mmCIF file of C-alpha atoms and ligand atoms in Angstrom:
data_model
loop_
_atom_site.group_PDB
_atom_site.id
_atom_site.type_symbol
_atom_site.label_atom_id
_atom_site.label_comp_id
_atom_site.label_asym_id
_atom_site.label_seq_id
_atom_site.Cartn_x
_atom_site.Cartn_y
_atom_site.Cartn_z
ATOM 1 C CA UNK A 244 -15.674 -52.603 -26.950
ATOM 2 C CA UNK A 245 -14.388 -55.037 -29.416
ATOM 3 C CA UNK A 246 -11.005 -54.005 -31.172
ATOM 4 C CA UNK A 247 -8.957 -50.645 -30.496
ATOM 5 C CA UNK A 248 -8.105 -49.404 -34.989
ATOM 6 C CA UNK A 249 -5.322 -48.086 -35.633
ATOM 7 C CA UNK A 250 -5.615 -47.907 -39.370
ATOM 8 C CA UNK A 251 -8.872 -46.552 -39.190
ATOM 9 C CA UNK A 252 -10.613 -49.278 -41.305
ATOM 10 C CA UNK A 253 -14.127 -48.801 -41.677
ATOM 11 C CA UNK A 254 -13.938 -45.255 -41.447
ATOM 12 C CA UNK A 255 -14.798 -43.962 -45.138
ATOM 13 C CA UNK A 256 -16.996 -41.035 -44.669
ATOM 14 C CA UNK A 257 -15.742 -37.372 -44.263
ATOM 15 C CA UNK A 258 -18.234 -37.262 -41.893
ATOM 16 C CA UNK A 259 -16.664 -39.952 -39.736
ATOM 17 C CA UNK A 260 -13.086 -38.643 -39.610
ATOM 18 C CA UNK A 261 -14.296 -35.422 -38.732
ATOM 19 C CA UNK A 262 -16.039 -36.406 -35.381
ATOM 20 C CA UNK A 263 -13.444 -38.592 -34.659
ATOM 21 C CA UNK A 264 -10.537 -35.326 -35.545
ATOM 22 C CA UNK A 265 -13.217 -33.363 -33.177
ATOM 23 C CA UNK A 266 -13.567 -35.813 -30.299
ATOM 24 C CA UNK A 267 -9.689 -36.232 -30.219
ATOM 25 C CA UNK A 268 -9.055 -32.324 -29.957
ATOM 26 C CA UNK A 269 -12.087 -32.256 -27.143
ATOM 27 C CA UNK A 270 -9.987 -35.535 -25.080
ATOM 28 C CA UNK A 271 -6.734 -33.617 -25.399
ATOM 29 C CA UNK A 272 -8.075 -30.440 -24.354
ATOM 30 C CA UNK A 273 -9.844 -31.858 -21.437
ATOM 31 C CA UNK A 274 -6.380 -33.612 -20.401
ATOM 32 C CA UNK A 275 -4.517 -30.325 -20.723
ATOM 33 C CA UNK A 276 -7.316 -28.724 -18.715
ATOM 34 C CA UNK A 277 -7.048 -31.346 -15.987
ATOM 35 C CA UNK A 278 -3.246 -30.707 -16.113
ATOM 36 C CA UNK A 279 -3.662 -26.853 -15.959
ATOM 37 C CA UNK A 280 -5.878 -27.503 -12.959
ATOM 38 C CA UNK A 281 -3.696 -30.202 -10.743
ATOM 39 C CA UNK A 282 -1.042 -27.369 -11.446
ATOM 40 C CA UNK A 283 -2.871 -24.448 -9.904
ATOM 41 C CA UNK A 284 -3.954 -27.119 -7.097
ATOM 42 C CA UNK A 285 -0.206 -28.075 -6.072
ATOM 43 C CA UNK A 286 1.458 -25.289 -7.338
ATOM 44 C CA UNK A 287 -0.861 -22.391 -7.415
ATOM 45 C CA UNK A 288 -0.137 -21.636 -10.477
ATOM 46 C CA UNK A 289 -0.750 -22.430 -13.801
ATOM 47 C CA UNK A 290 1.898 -23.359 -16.496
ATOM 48 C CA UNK A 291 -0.852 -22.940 -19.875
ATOM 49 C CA UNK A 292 -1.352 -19.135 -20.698
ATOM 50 C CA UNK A 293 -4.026 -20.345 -23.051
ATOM 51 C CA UNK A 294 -4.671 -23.278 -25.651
ATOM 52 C CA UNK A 295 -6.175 -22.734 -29.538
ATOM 53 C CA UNK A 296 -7.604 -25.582 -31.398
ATOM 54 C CA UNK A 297 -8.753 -26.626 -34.961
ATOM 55 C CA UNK A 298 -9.492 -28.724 -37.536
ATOM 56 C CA UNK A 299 -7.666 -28.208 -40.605
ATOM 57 C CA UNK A 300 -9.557 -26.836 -43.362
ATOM 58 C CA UNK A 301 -10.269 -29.674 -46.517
ATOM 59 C CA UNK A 302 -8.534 -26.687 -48.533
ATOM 60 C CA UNK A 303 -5.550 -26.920 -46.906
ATOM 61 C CA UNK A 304 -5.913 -30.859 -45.987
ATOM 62 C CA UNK A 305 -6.029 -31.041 -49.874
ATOM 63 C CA UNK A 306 -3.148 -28.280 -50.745
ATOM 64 C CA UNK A 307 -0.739 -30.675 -48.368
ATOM 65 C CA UNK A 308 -1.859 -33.841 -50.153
ATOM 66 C CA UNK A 309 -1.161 -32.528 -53.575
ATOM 67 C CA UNK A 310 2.111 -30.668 -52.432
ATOM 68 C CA UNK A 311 3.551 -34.379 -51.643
ATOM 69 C CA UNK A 312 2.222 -36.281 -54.721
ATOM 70 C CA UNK A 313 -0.904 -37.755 -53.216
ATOM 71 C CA UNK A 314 -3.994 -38.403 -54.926
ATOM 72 C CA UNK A 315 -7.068 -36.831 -52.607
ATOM 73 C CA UNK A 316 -8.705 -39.918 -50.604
ATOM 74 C CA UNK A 317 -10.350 -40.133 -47.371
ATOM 75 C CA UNK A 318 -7.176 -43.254 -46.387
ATOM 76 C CA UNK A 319 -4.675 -40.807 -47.978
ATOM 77 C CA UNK A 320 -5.644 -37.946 -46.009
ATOM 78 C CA UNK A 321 -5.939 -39.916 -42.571
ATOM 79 C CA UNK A 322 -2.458 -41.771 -43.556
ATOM 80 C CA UNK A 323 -0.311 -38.565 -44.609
ATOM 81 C CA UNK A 324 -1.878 -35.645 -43.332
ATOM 82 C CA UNK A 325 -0.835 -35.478 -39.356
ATOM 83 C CA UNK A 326 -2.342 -32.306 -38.341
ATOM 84 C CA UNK A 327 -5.700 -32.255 -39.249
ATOM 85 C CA UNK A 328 -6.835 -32.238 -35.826
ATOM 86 C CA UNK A 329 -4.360 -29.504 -34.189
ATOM 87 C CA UNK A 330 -3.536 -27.844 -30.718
ATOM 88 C CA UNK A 331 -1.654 -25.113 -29.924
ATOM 89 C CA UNK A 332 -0.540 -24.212 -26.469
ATOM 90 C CA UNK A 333 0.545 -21.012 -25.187
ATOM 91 C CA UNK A 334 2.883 -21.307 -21.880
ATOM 92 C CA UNK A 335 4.487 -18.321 -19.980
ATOM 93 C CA UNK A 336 7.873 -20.510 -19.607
ATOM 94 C CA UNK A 337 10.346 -22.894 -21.606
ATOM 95 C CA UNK A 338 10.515 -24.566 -19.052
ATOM 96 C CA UNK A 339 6.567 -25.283 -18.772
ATOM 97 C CA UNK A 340 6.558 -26.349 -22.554
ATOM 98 C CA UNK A 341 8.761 -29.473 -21.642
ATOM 99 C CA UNK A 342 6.905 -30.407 -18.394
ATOM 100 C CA UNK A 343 3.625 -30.432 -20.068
ATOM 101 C CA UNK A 344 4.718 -32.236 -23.201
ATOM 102 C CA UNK A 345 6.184 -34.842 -20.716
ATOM 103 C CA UNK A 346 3.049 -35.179 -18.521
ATOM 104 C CA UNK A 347 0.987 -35.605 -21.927
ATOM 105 C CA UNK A 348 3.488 -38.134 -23.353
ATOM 106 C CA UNK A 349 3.556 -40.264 -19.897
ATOM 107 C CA UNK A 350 -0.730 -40.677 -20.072
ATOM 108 C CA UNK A 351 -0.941 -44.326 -20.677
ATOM 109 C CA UNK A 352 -3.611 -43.836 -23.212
ATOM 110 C CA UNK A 353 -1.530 -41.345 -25.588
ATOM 111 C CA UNK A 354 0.716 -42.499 -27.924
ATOM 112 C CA UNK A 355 3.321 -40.170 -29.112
ATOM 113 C CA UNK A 356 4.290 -40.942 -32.623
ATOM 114 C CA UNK A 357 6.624 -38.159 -33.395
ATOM 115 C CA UNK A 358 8.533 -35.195 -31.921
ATOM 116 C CA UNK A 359 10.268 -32.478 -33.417
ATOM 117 C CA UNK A 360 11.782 -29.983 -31.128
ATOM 118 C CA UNK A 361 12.297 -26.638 -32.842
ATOM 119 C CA UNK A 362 13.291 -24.888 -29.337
ATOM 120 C CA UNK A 363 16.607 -27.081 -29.379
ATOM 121 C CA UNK A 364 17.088 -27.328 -32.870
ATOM 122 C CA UNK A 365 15.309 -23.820 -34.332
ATOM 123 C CA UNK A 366 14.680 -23.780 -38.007
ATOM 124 C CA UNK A 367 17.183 -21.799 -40.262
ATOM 125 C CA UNK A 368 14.179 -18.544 -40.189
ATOM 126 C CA UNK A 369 14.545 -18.329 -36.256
ATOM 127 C CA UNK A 370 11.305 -20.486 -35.669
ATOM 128 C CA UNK A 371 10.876 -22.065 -32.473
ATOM 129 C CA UNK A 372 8.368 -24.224 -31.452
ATOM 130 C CA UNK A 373 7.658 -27.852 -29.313
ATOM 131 C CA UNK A 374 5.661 -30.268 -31.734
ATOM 132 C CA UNK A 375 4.555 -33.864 -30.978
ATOM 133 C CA UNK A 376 2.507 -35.948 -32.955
ATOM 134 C CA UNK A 377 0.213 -38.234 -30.554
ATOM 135 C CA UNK A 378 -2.829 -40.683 -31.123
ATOM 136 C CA UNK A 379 -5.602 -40.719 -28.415
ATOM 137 C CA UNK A 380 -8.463 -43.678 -28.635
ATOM 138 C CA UNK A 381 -12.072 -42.313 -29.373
ATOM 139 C CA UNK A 382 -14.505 -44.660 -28.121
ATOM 140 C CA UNK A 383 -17.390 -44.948 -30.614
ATOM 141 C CA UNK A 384 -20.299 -47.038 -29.829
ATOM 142 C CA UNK A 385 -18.663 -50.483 -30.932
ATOM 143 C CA UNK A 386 -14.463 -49.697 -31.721
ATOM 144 C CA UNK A 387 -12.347 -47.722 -30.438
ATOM 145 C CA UNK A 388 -10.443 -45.719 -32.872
ATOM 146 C CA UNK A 389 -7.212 -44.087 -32.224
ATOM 147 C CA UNK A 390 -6.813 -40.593 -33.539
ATOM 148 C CA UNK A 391 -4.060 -38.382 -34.545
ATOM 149 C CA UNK A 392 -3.809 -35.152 -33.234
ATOM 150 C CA UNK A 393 -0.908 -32.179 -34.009
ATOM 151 C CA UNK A 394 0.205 -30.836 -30.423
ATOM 152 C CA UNK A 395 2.183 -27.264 -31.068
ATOM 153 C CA UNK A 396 3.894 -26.250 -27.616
ATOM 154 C CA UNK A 397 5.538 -22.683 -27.306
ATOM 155 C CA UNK A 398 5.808 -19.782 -24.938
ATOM 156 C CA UNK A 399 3.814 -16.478 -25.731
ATOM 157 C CA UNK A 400 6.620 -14.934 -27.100
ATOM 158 C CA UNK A 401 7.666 -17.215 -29.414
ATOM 159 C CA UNK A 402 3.631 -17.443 -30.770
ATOM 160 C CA UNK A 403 3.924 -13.670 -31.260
ATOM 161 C CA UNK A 404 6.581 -14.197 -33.420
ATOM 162 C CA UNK A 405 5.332 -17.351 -35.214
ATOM 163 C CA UNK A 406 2.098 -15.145 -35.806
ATOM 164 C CA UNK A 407 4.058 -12.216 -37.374
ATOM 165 C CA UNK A 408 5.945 -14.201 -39.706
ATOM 166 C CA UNK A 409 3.256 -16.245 -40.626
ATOM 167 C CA UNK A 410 1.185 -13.277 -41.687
ATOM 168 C CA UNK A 411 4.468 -12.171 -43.513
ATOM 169 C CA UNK A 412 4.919 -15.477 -45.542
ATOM 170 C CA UNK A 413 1.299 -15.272 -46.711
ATOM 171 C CA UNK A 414 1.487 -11.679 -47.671
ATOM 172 C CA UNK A 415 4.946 -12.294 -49.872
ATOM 173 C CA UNK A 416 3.718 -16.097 -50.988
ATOM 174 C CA UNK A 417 6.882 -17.123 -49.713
ATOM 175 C CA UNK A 418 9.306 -15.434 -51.359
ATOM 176 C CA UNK A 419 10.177 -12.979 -48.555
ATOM 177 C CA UNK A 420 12.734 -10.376 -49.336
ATOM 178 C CA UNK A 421 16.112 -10.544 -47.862
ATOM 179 C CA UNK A 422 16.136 -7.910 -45.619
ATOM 180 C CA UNK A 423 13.045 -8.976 -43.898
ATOM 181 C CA UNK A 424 13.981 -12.376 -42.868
ATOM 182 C CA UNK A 425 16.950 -10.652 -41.349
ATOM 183 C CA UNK A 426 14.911 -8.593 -39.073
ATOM 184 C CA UNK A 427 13.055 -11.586 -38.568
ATOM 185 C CA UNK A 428 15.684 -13.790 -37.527
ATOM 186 C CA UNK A 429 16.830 -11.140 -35.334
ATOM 187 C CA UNK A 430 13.191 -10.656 -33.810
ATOM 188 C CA UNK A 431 13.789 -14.429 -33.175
ATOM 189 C CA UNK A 432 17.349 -14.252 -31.164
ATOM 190 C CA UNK A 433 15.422 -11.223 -29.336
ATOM 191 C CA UNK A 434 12.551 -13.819 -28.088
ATOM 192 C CA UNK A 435 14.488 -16.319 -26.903
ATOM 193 C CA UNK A 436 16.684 -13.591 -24.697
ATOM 194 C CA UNK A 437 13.354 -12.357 -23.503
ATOM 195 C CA UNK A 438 12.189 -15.876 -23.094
ATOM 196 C CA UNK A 439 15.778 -16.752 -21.231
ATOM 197 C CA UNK A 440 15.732 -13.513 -18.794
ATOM 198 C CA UNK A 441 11.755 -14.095 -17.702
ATOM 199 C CA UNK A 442 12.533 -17.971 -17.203
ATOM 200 C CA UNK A 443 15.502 -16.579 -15.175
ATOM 201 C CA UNK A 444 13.548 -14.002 -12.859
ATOM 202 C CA UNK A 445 10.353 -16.221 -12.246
ATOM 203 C CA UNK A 446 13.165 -18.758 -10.936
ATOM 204 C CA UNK A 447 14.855 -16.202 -8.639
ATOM 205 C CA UNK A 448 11.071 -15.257 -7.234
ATOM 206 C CA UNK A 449 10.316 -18.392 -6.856
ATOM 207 C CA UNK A 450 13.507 -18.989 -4.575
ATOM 208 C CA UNK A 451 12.585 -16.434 -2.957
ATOM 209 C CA UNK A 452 9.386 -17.736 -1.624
ATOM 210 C CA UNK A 453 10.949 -21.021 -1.296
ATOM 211 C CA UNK A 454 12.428 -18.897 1.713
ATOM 212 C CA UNK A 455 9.816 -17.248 2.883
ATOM 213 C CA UNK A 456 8.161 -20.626 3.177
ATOM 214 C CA UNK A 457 11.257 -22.303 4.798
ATOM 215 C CA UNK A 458 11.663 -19.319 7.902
ATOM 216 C CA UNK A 459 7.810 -19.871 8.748
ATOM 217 C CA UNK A 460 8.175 -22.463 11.428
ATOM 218 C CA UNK A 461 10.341 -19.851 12.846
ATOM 219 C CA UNK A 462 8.260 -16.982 12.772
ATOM 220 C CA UNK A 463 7.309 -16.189 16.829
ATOM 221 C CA UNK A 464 3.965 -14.895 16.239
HETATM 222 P P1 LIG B 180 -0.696 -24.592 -41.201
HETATM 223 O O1 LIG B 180 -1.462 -23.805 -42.193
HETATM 224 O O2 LIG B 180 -0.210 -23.774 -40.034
HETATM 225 O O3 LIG B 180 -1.419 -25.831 -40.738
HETATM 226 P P2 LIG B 180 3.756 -32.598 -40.863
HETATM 227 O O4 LIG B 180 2.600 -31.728 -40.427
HETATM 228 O O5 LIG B 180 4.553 -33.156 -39.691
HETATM 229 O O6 LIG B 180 3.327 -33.683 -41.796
HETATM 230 P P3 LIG B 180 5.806 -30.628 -41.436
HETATM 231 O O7 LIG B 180 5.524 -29.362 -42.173
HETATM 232 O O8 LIG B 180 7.123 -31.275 -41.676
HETATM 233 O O9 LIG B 180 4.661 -31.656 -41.753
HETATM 234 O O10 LIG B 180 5.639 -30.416 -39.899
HETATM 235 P P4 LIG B 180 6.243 -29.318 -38.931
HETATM 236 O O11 LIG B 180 7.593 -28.872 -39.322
HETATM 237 O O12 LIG B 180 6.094 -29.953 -37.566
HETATM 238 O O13 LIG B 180 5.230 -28.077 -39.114
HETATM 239 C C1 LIG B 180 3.897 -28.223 -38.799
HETATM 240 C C2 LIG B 180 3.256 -26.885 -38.532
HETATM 241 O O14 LIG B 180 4.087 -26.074 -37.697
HETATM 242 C C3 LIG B 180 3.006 -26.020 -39.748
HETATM 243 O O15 LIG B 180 1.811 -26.411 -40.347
HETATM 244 C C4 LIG B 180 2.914 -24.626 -39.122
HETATM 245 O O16 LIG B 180 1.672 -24.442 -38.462
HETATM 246 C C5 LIG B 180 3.997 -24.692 -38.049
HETATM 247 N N1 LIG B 180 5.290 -24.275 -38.610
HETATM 248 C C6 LIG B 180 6.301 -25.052 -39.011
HETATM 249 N N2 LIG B 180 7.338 -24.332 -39.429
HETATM 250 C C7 LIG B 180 6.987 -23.033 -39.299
HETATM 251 C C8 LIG B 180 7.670 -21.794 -39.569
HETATM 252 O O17 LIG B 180 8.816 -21.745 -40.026
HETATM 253 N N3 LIG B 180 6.962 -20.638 -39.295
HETATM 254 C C9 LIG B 180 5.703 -20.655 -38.789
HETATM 255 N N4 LIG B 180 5.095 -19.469 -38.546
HETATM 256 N N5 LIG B 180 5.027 -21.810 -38.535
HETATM 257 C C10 LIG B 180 5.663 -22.993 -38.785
HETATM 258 P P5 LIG B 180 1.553 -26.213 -41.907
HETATM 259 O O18 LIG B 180 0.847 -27.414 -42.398
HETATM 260 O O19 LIG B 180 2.811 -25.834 -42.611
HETATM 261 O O20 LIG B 180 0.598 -25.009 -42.002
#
């Protein structure tokens, strides 16, 4: 293997960037699959609830090209548009979202490239979400090219909420009345209490077995 590209020279065909925006959503899966599995293996029990993937359609790869000023090229595209290759990851916990971005971000061959955390810092509408930007190298048969890939993180409640507003943007092209986004933003205080008080109990159950486990040397059969 002769060079590791990070500015994906060479790569000028749509066809190209799209095997390489493929092959990096089938290494990260794999990796969160591996993850998923040492988890159930030590832990019995498994942090991911479930994991969506796709490749961003050249509509929309287009629509966010124009909507910041940039002609459509195969170098703009790969330069500006980070989330052509996405993941989304459904956990049960907030506290799952952070251990698995962490195990990701510590793999020697990812490189994380940006992070915005929406679950500290939600957005003004109530949003919350974990998103990293991260390169992974696909091997081709003579480079190595290192590939961007969105990672979305966030618990099932807060995709159930992302989902309804989502759908609610679209129907109202944006311009969502007032009283909505209300609701909305109270839907959004509601899922993180939810998200709070189940992070809360699975803790006190798993203290609770903690026990259990602790008294069995004990036990006089
Ligand atoms: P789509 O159609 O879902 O792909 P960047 O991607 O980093 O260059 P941006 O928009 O600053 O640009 O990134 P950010 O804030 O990390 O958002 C990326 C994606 O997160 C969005 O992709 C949405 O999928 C999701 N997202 C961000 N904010 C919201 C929100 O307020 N509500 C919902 N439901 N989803 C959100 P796209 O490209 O906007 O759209």
């Amino acid at each position: 293997m002769e060079k590791t590209d990070h500015n994906y020279e060479g790569v000028d065909s749509w066809k190209t960037i799209i095997l390489l925006y493929n092959s990096a959503l089938k290494e990260v899966g794999t990796k969160l699959e591996i993850l998923n599995d040492e988890f159930q293996h030590v832990h019995q029990y498994n942090p991911i609830e479930h994991i969506k993937s796709r490749i961003k359609t050249p509509e929309s790869i287009v629509k966010k090209l124009k909507k910041r000023g940039y002609e459509s090229t195969i170098e703009n595209m790969v330069r500006y548009v980070n989330d052509i290759a996405g993941i989304r990851i459904i956990c049960s916990f907030t506290s799952d979202i952070y251990r698995i971005a962490d195990m990701l971000a510590k793999q020697s061959d990812i490189r994380v490239y940006s992070i915005k955390d929406y679950i500290k810092n939600p957005k003004d509408s109530g949003y919350k979400s974990y998103h990293m930007i991260v390169s992974v190298p696909i091997f081709l048969s003579d480079r190595s090219v290192d590939t961007k890939v969105e990672i979305q993180i966030r618990t099932v409640a807060m995709d159930f909420w992302a989902s309804l507003e989502h759908k609610i943007n679209y129907k109202y092209e944006g311009v969502v009345p007032e009283h909505i986004k209300r609701e909305l933003f109270e839907c959004a205080e509601m899922v993180s209490d939810l998200d709070a008080k189940m992070m809360s109990l699975n803790e006190e159950i798993k203290e609770a077995d903690d026990d259990v486990t602790d008294l069995s040397p004990f036990i006089v059969p």
